[in-house]
C-alpha positions as a printed NumPy array, in Angstrom:
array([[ 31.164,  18.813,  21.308],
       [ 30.223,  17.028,  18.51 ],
       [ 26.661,  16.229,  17.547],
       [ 25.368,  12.9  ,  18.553],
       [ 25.402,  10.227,  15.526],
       [ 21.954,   8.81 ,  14.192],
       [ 20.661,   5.443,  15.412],
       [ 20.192,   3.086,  13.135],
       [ 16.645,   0.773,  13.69 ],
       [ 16.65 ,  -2.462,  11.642],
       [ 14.14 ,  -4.553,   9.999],
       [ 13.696,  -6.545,  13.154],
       [ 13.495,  -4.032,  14.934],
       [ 10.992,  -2.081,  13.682],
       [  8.996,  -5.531,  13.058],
       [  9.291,  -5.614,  16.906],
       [  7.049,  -1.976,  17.125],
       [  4.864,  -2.211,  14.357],
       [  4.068,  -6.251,  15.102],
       [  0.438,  -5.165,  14.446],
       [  0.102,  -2.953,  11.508],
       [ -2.925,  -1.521,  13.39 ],
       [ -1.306,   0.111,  15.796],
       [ -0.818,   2.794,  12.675],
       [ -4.328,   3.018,  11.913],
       [ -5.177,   6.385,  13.828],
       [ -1.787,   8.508,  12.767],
       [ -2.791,   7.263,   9.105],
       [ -6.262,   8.268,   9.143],
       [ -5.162,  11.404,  11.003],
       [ -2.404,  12.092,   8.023],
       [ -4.475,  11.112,   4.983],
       [ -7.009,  13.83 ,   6.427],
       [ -4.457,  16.623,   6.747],
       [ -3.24 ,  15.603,   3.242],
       [ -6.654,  16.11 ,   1.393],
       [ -6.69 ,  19.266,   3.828],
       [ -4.514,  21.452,   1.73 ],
       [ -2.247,  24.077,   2.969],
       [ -4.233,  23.707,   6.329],
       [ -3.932,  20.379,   6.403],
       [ -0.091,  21.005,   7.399],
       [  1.308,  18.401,   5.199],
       [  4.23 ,  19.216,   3.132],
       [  4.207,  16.365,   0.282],
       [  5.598,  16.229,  -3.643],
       [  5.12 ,  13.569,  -6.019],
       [  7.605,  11.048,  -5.246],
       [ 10.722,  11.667,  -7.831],
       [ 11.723,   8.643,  -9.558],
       [ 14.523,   7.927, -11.348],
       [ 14.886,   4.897, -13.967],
       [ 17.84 ,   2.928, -13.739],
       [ 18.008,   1.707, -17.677],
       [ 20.969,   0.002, -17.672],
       [ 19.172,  -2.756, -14.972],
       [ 15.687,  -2.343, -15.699],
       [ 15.26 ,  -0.886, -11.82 ],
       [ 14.227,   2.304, -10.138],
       [ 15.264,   4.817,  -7.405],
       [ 12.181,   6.538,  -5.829],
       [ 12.738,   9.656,  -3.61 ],
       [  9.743,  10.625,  -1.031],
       [ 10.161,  13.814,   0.727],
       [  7.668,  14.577,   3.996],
       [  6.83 ,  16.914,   6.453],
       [  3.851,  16.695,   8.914],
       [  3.059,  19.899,  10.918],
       [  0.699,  18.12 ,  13.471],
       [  3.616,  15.209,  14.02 ],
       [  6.198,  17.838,  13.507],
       [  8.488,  14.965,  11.965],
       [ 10.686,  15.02 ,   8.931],
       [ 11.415,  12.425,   6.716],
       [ 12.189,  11.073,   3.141],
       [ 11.695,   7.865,   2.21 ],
       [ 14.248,   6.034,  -0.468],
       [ 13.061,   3.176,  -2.324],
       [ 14.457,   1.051,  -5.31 ],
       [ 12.347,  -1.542,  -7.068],
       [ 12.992,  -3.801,  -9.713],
       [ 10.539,  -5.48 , -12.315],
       [ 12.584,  -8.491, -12.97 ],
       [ 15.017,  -9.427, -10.976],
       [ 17.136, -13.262, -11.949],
       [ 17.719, -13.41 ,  -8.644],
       [ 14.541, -13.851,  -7.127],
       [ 16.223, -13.918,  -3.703],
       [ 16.496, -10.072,  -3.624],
       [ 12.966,  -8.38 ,  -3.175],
       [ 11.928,  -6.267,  -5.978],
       [ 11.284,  -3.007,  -3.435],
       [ 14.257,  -2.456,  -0.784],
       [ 13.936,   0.933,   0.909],
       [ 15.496,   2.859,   4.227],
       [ 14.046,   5.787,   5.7  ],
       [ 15.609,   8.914,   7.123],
       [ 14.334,  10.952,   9.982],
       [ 15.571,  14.255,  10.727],
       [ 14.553,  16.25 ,  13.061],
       [ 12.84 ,  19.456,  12.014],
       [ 13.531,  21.83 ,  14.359],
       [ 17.468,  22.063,  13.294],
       [ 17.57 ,  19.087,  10.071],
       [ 19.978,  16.925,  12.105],
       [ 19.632,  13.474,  11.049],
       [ 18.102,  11.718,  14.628],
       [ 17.694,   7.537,  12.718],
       [ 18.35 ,   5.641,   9.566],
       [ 15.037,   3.072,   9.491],
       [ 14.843,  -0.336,   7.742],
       [ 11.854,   1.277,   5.25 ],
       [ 10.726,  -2.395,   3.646],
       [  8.56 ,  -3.065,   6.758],
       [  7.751,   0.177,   7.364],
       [  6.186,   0.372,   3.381],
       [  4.963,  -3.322,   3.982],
       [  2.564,  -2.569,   7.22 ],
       [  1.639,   1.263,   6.754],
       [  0.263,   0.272,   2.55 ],
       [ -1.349,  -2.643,   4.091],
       [ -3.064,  -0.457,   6.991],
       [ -3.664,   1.999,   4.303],
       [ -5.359,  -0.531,   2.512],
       [ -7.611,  -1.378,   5.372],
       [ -8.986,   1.99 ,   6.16 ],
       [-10.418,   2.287,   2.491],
       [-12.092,  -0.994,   3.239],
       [-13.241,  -0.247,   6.183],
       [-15.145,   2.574,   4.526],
       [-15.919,   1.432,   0.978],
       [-16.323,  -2.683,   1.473],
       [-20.005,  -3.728,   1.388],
       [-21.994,  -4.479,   4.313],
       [-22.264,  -8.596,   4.742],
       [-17.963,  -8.821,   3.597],
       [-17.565, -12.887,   3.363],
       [-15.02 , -13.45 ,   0.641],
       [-11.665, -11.734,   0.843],
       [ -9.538, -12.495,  -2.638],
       [ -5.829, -11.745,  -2.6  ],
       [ -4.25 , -11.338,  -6.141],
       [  0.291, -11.804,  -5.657],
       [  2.04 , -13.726,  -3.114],
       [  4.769, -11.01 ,  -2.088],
       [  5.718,  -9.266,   0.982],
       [  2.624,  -7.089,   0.685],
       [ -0.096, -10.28 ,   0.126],
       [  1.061, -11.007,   3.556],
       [  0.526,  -7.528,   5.607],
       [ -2.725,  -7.296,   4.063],
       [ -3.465, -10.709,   4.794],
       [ -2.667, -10.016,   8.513],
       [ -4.084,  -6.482,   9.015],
       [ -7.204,  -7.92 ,   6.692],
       [ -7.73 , -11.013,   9.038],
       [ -7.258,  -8.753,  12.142],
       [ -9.684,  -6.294,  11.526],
       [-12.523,  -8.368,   9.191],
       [-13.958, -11.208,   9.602],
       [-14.075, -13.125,   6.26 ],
       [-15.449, -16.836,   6.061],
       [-12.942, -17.498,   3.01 ],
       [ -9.815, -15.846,   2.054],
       [ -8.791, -16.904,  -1.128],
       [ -5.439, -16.421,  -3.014],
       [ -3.863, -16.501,  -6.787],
       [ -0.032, -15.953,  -7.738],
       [  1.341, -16.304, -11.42 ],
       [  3.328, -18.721, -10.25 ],
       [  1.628, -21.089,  -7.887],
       [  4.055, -22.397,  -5.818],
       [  3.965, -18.883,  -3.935],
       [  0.675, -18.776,  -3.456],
       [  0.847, -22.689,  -2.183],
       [  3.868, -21.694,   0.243],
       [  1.637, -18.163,   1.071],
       [ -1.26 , -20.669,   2.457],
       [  1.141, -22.741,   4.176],
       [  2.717, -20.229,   6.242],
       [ -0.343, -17.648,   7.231],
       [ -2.5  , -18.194,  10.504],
       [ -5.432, -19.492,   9.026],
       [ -7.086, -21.551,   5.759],
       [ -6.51 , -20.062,   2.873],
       [ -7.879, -21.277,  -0.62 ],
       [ -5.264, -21.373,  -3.375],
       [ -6.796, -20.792,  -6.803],
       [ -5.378, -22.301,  -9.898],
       [ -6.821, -18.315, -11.631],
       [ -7.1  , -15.013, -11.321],
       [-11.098, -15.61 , -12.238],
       [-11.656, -18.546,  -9.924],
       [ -9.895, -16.325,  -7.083],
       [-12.098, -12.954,  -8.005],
       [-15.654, -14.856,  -8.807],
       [-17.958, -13.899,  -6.145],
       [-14.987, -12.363,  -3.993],
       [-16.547,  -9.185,  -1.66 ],
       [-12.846,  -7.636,  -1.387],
       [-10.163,  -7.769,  -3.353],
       [ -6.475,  -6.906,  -3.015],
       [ -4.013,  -6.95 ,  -6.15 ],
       [ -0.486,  -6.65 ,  -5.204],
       [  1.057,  -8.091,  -7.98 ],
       [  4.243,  -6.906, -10.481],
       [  1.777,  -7.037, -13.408],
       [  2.787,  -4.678, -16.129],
       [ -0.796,  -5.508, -17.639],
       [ -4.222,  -6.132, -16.622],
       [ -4.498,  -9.1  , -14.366],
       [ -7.783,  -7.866, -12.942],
       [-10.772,  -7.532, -15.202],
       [-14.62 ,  -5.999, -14.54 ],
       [-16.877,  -8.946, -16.15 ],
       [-15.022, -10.939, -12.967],
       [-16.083,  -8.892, -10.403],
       [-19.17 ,  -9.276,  -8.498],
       [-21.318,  -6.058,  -8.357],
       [-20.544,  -4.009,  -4.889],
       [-17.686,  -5.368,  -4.378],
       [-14.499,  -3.02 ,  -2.912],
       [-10.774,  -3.338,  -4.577],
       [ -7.874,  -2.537,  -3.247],
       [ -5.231,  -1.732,  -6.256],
       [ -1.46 ,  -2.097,  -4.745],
       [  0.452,  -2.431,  -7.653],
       [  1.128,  -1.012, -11.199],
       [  2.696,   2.287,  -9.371],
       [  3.943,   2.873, -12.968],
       [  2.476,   5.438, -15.808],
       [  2.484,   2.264, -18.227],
       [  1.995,  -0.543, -15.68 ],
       [ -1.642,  -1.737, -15.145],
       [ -3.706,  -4.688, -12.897],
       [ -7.204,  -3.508, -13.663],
       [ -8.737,  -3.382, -17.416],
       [-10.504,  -0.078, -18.181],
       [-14.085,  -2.221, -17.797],
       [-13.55 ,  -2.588, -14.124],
       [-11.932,   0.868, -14.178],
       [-14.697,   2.753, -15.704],
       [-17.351,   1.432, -14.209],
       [-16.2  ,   1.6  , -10.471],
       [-16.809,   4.72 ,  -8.227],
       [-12.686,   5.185,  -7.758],
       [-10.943,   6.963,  -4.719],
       [ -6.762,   7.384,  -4.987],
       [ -4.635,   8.217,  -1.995],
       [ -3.135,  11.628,  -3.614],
       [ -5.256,  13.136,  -7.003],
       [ -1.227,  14.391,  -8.408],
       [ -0.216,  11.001,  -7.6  ],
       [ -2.443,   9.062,  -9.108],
       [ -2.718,  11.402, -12.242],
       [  1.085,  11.388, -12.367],
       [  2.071,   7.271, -11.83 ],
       [ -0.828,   5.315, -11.92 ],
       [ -1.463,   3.664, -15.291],
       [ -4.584,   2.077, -14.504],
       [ -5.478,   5.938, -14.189],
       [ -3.787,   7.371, -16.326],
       [ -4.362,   4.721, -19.397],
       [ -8.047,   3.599, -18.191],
       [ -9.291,   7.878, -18.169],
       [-10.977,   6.86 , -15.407],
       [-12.441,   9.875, -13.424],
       [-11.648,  10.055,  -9.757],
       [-14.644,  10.27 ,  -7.673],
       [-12.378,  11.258,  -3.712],
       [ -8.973,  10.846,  -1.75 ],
       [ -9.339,   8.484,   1.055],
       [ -8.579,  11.749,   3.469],
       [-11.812,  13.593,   1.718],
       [-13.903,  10.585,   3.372],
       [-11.808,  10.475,   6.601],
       [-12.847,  14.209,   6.477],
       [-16.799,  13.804,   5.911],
       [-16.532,  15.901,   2.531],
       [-16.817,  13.128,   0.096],
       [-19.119,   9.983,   0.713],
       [-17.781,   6.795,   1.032],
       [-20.492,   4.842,  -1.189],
       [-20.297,   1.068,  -0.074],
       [-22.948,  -0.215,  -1.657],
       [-21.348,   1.035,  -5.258],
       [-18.329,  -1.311,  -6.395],
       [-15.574,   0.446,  -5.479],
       [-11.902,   0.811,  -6.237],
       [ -8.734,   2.452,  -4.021],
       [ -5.834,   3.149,  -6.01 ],
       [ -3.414,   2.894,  -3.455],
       [ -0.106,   4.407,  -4.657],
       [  1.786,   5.064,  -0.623],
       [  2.874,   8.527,   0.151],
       [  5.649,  10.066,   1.95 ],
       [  3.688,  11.138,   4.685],
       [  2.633,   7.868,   5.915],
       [  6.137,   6.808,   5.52 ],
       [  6.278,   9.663,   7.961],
       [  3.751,   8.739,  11.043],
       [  5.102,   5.481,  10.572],
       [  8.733,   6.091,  10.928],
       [  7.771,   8.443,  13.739],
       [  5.879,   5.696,  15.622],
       [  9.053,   3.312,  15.476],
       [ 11.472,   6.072,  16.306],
       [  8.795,   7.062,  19.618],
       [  8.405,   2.957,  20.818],
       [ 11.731,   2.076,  20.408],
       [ 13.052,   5.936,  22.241],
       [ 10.802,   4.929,  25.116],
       [ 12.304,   1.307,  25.416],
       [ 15.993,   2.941,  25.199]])
């Protein structure tokens, strides 16, 4: 008898179960905990592996996973691209494979671009929850890509912000952005105009250089760094880096890929999961800053979520 093939869940699909990137929020916060946990922690994570495609100016990312307390199995494959002519191909595509542990038999293939789009963006919104200050008005959104809208969703669904502002290098995204979200959105002819006076900011840009910079940014205020996952790719000028209390996702990570990190030698005050955990404090009143970088193992609950919802509809 032979084995029984994988199913294979598409973008739509998935869209379908994880309509609200909040439904995510708990296995996250539960996963970024057992991370910063250690061996006891139960999560079985390396660096991501990435290898440089020279020839195209693109890259091949590899993200292995295993969380004990899901007991699920994944790896994540992702290829992005800096600067693509044809601006009808997103610059991250990625699938994810699910196997399942028990015997390594592969159980689905996932559409991984929504998956990485709403578990970041979730991501993203438990550090604010934690670090943003107390009276939140302003939310600023630096890049008009797939990830400007999940955090504009998740951010809108969770907080309640009296302006939401938003800049893109090239404006006619950021004009099409406003057009096409739920509510009013200010578009902002700069970076500076978007940032002045903004209570929580989100950068989720391609920038290969600072785009972000601390004389800008109002004192208190919490930051949400998405992009720059690259060792010589920054958003945020050492000013803002230096003189913000800073919390990363994964310490290796971050110490490994992030040049705002790396380059800035700015000194990591806690992982998210430390806070989630009650052994770091969360300091809102400080400006803040979460290097987000993703991690397998969120690719992991998340996958695992889809693969549940749609297994119970089927």
């Amino acid at each position: 008898m032979g084995s029984t093939p994988p199913v294979f869940i598409g973008a739509e699909e998935v869209e379908k179960h994880l309509h609200r990137a909040s439904l995510l929020l708990p296995a996250l916060e539960a996963a970024l905990a057992n991370f910063s946990a250690g061996a006891a922690g139960g999560v079985v994570q390396p660096v991501r592996t990435v290898l440089p495609v020279p020839r195209h100016g693109g890259y091949l990312g590899v993200m292995p996973a295993y969380s004990a307390a899901d007991d699920a199995l994944t790896t994540k494959l992702v290829t992005f691209y800096e600067h693509l002519k044809d601006s009808s191909v997103p610059s991250h595509q990625a699938t994810v494979l699910l196997f399942d542990p028990s015997n390594g038999t592969l159980k689905a293939v996932l559409d991984g671009s929504v998956i990485t789009a709403k578990r970041t963006a979730a991501v993203s919104a438990i550090a604010t929850k934690l670090l943003m200050p107390a009276f939140a008005e302003v939310l600023c959104i630096l890049g008009a890509g797939v990830q400007a809208y999940s955090h504009y969703d998740i951010f809108t669904e969770l907080f309640t912000f009296k302006e939401v502002r938003i800049w893109n290098r090239t404006k006619e995204k950021a004009v099409k952005f406003a057009g096409s979200v739920s509510g009013p959105v200010r578009v902002c002819s700069s970076a500076q105009e978007a940032v002045t006076g903004a209570d929580v900011i989100v950068t989720v840009t391609m920038a290969t250089t600072p785009i972000l910079f601390g004389d800008w940014v109002k004192p208190g205020a919490h930051i949400n760094a998405v992009g720059a996952s690259r060792p010589d790719w920054r958003e945020l000028d050492d000013e803002l880096m230096k003189n913000s209390v800073l919390f990363v996702d994964s310490r290796d990570a971050a110490l490994t890929e992030s040049g705002d990190v790396i380059l800035s030698g700015a000194e990591i005050f806690a992982e998210l999961g430390e806070v989630l955990k009650g052994t770091k404090p969360a300091l809102p009143e400080k400006t803040t800053v979460f290097k987000s970088l993703g991690m397998a193992v969120e690719d992991t609950v998340a996958a695992k979520f889809v693969y549940d919802a749609w297994s119970a509809g089927n």
